[in-house]
mmCIF file of C-alpha atoms and ligand atoms in Angstrom:
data_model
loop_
_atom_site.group_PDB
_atom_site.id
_atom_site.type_symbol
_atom_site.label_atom_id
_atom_site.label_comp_id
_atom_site.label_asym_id
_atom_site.label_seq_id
_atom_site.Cartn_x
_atom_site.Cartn_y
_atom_site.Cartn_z
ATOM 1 C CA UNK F 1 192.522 114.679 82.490
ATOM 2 C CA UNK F 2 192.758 111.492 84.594
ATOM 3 C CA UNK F 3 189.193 110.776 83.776
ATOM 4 C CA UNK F 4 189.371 111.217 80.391
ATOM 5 C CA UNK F 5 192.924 108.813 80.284
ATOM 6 C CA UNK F 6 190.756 106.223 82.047
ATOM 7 C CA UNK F 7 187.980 106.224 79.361
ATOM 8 C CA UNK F 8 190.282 106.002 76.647
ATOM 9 C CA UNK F 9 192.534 103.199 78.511
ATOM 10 C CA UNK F 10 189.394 101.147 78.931
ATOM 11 C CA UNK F 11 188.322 101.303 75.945
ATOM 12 C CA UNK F 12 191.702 100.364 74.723
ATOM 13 C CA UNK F 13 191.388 97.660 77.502
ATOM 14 C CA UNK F 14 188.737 96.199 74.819
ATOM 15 C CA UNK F 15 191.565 95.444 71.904
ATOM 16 C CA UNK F 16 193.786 94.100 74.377
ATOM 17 C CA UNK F 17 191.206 91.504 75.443
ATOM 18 C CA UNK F 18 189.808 90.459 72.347
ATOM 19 C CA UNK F 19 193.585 89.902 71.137
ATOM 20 C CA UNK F 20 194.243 87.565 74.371
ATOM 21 C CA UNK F 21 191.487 85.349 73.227
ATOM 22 C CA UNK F 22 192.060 85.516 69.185
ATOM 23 C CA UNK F 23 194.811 84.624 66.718
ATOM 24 C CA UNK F 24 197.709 87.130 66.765
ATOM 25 C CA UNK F 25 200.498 87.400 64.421
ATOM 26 C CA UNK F 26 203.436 88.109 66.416
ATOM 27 C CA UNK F 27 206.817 88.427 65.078
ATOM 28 C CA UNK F 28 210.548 88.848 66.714
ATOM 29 C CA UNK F 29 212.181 92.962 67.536
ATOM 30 C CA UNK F 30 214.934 90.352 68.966
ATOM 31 C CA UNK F 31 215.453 87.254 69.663
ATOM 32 C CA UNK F 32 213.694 87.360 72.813
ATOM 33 C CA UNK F 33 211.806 89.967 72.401
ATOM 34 C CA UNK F 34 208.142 89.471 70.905
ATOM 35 C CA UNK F 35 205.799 91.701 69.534
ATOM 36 C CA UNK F 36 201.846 91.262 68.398
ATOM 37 C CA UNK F 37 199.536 93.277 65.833
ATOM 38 C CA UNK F 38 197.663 93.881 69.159
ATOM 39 C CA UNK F 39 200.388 95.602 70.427
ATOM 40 C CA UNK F 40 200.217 98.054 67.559
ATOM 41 C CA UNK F 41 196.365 98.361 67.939
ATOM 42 C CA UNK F 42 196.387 99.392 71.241
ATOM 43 C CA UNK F 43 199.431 101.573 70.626
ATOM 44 C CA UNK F 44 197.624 103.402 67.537
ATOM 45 C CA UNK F 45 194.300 103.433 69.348
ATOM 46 C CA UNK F 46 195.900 105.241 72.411
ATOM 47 C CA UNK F 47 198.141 107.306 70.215
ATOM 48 C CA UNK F 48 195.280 109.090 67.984
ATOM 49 C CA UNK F 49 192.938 109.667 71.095
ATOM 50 C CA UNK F 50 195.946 111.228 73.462
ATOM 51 C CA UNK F 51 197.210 113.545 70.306
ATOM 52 C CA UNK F 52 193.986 114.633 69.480
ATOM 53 C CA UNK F 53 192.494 115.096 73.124
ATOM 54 C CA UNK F 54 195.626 116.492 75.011
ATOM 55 C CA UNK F 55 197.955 118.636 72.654
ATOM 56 C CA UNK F 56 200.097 119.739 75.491
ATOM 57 C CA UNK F 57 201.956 116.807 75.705
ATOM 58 C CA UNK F 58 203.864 114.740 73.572
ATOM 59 C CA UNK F 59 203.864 110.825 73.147
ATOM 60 C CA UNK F 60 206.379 108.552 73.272
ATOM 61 C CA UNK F 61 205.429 105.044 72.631
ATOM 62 C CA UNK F 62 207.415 101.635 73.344
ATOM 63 C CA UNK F 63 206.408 100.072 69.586
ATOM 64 C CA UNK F 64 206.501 103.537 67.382
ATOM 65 C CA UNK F 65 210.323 105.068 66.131
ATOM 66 C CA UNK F 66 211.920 106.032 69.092
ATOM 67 C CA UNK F 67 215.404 107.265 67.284
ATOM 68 C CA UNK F 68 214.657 110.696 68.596
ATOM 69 C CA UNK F 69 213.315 111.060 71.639
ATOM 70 C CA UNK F 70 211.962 114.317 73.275
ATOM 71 C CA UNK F 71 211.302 113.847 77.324
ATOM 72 C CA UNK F 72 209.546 116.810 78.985
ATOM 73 C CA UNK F 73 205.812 116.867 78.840
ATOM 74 C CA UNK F 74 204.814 113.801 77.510
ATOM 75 C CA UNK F 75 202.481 110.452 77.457
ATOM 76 C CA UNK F 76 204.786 107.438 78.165
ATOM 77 C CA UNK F 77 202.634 104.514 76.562
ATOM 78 C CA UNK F 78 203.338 100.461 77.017
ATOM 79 C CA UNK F 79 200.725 99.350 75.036
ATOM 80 C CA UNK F 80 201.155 95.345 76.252
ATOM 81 C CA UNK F 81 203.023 95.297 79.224
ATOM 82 C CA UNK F 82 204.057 91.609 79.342
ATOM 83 C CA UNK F 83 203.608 90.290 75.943
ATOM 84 C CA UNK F 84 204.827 87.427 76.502
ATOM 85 C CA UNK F 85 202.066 86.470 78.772
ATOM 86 C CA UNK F 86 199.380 87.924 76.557
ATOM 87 C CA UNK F 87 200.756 85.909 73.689
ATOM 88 C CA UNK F 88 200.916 82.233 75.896
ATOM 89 C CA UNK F 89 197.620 83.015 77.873
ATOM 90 C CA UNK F 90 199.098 84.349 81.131
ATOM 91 C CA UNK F 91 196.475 86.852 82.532
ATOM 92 C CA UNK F 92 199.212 89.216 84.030
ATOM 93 C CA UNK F 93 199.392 91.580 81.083
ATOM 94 C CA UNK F 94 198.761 95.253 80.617
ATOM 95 C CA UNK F 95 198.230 98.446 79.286
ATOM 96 C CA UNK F 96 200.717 101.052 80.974
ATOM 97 C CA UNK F 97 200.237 104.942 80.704
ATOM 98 C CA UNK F 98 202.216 107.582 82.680
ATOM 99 C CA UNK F 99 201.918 111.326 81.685
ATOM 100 C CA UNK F 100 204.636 113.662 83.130
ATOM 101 C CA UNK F 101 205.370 117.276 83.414
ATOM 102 C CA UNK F 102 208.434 118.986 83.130
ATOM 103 C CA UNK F 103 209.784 115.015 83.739
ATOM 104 C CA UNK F 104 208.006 114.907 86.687
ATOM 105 C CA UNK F 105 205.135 111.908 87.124
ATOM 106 C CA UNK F 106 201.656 113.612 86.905
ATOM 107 C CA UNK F 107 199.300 111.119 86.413
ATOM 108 C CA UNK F 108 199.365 107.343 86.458
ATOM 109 C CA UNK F 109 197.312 104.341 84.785
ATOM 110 C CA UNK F 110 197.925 101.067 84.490
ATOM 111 C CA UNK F 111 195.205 98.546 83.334
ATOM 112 C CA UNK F 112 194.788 94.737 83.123
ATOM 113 C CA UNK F 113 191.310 93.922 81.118
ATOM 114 C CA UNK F 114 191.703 90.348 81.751
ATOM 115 C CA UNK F 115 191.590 90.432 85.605
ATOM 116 C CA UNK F 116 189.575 94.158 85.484
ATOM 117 C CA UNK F 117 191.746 95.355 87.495
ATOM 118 C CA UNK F 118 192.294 99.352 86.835
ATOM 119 C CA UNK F 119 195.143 101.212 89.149
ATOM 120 C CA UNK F 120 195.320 104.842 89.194
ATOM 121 C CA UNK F 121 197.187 108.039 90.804
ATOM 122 C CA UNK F 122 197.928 111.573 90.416
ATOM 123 C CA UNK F 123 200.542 113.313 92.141
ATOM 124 C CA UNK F 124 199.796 114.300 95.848
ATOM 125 C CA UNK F 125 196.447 112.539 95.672
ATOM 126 C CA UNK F 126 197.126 108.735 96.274
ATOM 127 C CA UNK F 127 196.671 105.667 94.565
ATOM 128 C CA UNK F 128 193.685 103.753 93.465
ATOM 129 C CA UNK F 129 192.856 99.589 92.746
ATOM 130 C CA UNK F 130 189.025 99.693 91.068
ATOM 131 C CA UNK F 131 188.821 103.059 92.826
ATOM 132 C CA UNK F 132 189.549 101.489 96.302
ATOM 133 C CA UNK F 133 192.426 103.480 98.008
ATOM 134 C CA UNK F 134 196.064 100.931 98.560
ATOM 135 C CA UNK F 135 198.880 100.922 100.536
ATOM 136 C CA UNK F 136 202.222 99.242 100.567
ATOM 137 C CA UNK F 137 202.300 96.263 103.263
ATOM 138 C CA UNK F 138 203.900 96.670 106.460
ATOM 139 C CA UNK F 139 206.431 94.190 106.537
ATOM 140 C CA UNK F 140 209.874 95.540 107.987
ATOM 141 C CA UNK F 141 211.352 91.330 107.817
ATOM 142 C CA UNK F 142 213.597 91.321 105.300
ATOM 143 C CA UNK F 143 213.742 87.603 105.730
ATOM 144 C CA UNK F 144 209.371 87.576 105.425
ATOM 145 C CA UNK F 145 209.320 89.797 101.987
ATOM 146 C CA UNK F 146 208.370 88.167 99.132
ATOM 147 C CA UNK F 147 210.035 89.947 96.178
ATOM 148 C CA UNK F 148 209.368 90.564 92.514
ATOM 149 C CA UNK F 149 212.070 90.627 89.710
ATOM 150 C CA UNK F 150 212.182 90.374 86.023
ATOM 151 C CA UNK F 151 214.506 89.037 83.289
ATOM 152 C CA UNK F 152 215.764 91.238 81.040
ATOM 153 C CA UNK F 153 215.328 90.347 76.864
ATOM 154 C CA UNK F 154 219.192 90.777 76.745
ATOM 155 C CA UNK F 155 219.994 87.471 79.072
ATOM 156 C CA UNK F 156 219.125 85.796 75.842
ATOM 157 C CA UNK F 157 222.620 87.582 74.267
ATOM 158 C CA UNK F 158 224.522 89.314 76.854
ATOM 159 C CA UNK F 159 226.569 87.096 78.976
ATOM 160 C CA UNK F 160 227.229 89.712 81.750
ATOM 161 C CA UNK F 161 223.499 90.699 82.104
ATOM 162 C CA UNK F 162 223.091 86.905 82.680
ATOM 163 C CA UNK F 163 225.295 86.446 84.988
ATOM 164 C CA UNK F 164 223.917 89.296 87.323
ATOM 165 C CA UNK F 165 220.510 87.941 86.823
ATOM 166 C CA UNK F 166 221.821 84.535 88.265
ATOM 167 C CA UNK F 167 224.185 86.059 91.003
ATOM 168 C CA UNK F 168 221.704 88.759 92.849
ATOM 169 C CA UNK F 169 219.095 85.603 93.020
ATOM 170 C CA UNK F 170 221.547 83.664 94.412
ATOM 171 C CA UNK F 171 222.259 86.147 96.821
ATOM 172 C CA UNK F 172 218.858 87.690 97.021
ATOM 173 C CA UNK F 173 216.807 84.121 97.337
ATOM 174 C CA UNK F 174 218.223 82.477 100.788
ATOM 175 C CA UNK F 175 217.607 85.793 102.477
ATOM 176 C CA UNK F 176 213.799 86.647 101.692
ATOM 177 C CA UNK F 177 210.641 84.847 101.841
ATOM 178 C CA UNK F 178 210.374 84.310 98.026
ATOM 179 C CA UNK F 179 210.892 85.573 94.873
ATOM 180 C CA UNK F 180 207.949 85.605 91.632
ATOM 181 C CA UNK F 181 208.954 86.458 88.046
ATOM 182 C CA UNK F 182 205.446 87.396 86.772
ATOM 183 C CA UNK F 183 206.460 88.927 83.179
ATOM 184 C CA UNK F 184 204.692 92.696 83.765
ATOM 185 C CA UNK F 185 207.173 95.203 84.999
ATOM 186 C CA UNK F 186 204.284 97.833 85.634
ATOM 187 C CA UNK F 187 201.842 95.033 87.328
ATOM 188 C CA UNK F 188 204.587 94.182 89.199
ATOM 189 C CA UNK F 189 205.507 97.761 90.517
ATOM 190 C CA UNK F 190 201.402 97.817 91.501
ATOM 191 C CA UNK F 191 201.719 94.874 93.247
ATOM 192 C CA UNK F 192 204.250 96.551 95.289
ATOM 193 C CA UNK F 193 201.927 99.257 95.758
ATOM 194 C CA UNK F 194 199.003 97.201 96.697
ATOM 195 C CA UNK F 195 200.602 95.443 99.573
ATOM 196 C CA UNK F 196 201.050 92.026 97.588
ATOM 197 C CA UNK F 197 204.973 92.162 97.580
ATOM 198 C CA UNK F 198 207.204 93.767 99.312
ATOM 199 C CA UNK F 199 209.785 94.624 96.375
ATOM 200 C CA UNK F 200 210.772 94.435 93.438
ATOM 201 C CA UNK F 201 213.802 94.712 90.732
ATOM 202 C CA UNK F 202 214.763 94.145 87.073
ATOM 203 C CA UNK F 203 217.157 95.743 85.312
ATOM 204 C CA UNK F 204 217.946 97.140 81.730
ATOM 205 C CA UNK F 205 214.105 98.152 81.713
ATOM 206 C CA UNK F 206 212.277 100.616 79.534
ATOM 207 C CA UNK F 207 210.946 104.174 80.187
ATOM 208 C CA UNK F 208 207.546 102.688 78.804
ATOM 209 C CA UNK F 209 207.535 100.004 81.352
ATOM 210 C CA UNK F 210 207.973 101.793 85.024
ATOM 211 C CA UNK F 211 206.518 105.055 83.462
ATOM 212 C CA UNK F 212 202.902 104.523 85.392
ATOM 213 C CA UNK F 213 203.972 101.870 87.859
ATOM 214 C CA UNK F 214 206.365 104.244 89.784
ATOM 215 C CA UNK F 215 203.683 106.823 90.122
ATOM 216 C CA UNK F 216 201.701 104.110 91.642
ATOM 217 C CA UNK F 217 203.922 103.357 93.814
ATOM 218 C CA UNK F 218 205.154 106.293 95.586
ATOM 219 C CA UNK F 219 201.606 107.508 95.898
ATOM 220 C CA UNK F 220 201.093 104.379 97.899
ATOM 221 C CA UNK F 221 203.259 104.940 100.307
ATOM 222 C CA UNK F 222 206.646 103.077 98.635
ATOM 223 C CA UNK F 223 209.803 103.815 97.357
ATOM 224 C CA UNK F 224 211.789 103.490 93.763
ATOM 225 C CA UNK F 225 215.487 104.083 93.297
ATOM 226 C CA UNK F 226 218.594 103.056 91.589
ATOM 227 C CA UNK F 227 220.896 100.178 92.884
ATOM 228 C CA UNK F 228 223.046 102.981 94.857
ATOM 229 C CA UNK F 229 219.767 103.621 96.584
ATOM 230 C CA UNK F 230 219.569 106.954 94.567
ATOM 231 C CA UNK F 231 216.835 109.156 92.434
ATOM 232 C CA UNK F 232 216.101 106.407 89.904
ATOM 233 C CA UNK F 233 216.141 108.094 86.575
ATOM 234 C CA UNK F 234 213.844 107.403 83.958
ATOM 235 C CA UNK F 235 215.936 106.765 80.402
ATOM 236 C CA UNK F 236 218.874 106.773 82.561
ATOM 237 C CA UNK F 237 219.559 104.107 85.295
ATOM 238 C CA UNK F 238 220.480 100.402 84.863
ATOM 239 C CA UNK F 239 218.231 99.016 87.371
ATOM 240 C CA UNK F 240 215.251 99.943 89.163
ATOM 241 C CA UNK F 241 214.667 98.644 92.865
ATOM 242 C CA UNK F 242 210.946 99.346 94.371
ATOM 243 C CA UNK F 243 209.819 98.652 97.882
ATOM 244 C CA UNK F 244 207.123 99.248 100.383
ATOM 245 C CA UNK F 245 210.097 101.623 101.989
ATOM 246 C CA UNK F 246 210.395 99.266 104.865
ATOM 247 C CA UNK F 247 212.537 97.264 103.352
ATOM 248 C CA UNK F 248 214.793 99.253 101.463
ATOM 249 C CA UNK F 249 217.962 99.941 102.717
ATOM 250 C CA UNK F 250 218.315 96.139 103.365
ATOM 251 C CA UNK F 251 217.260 95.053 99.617
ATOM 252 C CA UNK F 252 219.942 97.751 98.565
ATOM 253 C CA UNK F 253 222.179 96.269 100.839
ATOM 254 C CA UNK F 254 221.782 92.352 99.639
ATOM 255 C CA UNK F 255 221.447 93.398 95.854
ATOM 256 C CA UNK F 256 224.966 94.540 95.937
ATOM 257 C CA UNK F 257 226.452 91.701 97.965
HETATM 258 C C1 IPD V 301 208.536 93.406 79.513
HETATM 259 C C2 IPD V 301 207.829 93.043 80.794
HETATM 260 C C3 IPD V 301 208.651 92.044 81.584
HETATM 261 C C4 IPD V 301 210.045 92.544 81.855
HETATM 262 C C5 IPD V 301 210.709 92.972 80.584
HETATM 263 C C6 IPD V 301 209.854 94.000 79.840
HETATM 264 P P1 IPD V 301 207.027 93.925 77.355
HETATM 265 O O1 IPD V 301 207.788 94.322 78.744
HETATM 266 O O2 IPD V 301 207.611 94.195 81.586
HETATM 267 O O3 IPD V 301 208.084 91.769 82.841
HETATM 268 O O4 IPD V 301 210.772 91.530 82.477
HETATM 269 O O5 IPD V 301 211.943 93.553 80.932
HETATM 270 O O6 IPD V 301 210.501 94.402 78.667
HETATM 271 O O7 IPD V 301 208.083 93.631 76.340
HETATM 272 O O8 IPD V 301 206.173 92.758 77.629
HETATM 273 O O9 IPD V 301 206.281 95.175 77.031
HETATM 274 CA CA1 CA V 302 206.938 96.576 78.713
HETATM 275 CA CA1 CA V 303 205.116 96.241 75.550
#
């Protein structure tokens, strides 16, 4: 199956590039919250191959009616993963697939055509940059990590989601290395994998966003839970935090400060 997810992806990967160089009409879900005809293509592209090709699983999709959703054995697609990026011409933008069983990550792809830079994994079998084997870093210096995070589309409405935003980097900032806001919650949970930071956390985020990237993750040696430190639960939890494990208790610690 994984081979088969990567063939389609890429070829996906094609739409999404052509669309970062073109025109795109883009209009508003919310009022920060943007969405392209690309995002559809890809979504539709991704949707007819998976339904046809694997008929075991079900899809659930970040821009198709999601009033009703089934979770069980299913294809979690993100299209665009950081549309905002691919509509200002920021190359950190991709396409996100995770497939799970019985809610359980399976199999995990996450694709940036602009860079070409393809990360897989499968369950029990590691994961993969460009078919090159990575690891989370090493770094046990909570002081030396340089962290990820994300804002969430509500700061733009919700005055208490802002307000956490600005509180946990006020409290998170002085004690690492640095923090990057890159605008690709599954990119960002790969660059956690690959060694390039040492965590990572957004809240209010979407199934479609983390579905691949935790897979990715885990099979490189880190770890994903809630704020408590617990299971993080896909549909379910507020906030995500992702490490290279290292790390961990310490960024739970200082995000609840
Ligand atoms: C967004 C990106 C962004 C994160 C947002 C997500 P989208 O996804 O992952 O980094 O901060 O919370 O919604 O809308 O570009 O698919
Ligand atoms: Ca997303
Ligand atoms: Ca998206």
């Amino acid at each position: 199956m994984k081979k088969e997810l990567i063939k389609i992806i890429k070829k996906a990967g094609k739409i999404l590039k052509e669309g970062f160089y073109a025109d795109k009409n883009i209009t508003f879900k919310a009022k920060k919250d943007l969405v392209t005809d690309y995002d559809v293509a890809v979504e539709n592209f991704l949707k007819k191959k998976f339904s046809t090709r694997f008929k075991n699983f079900n899809i659930i999709a970040e821009e198709s009616d999601n009033a009703n959703i089934q979770f069980n054995n299913s294809i979690i697609i993100d299209p665009i993963d950081g549309t905002t990026n691919f509509v200002n011409g920021v190359p950190h933008t991709a396409i996100s697939v995770g497939v799970y069983k019985n809610k359980k990550p399976y199999l995990a792809i996450v694709y940036n055509p602009i860079l070409d830079e393809l990360y897989t994994a499968k369950i029990g079998k590691g994961a993969f940059l460009n078919g090159k084997k990575i690891k989370v870093s090493h770094e046990d210096n909570f002081q030396k990590a340089l962290l990820a995070t994300g804002f969430p589309y509500t700061s733009g409405t919700n005055e208490d989601d802002l307000n956490d935003v600005v509180k946990k980097i006020k409290d998170v900032l002085p004690l690492c290395q640095d923090l990057r806001r890159l605008g690709s919650a599954a990119l960002d949970l790969c660059y956690v994998a690959r060694g390039t930071y040492e965590g990572y956390y957004e809240m209010n985020l979407k199934a479609w966003d983390v579905s691949a990237g935790i897979l990715i993750l885990i099979e490189a040696g880190g770890k994903v839970s809630n704020i408590s430190g617990n299971t993080y639960t896909l549909f379910e939890d507020k906030y995500l935090v992702a490490s290279n494990g290292k790390i961990h208790d310490e960024f739970i610690k200082n995000l609840n400060l």
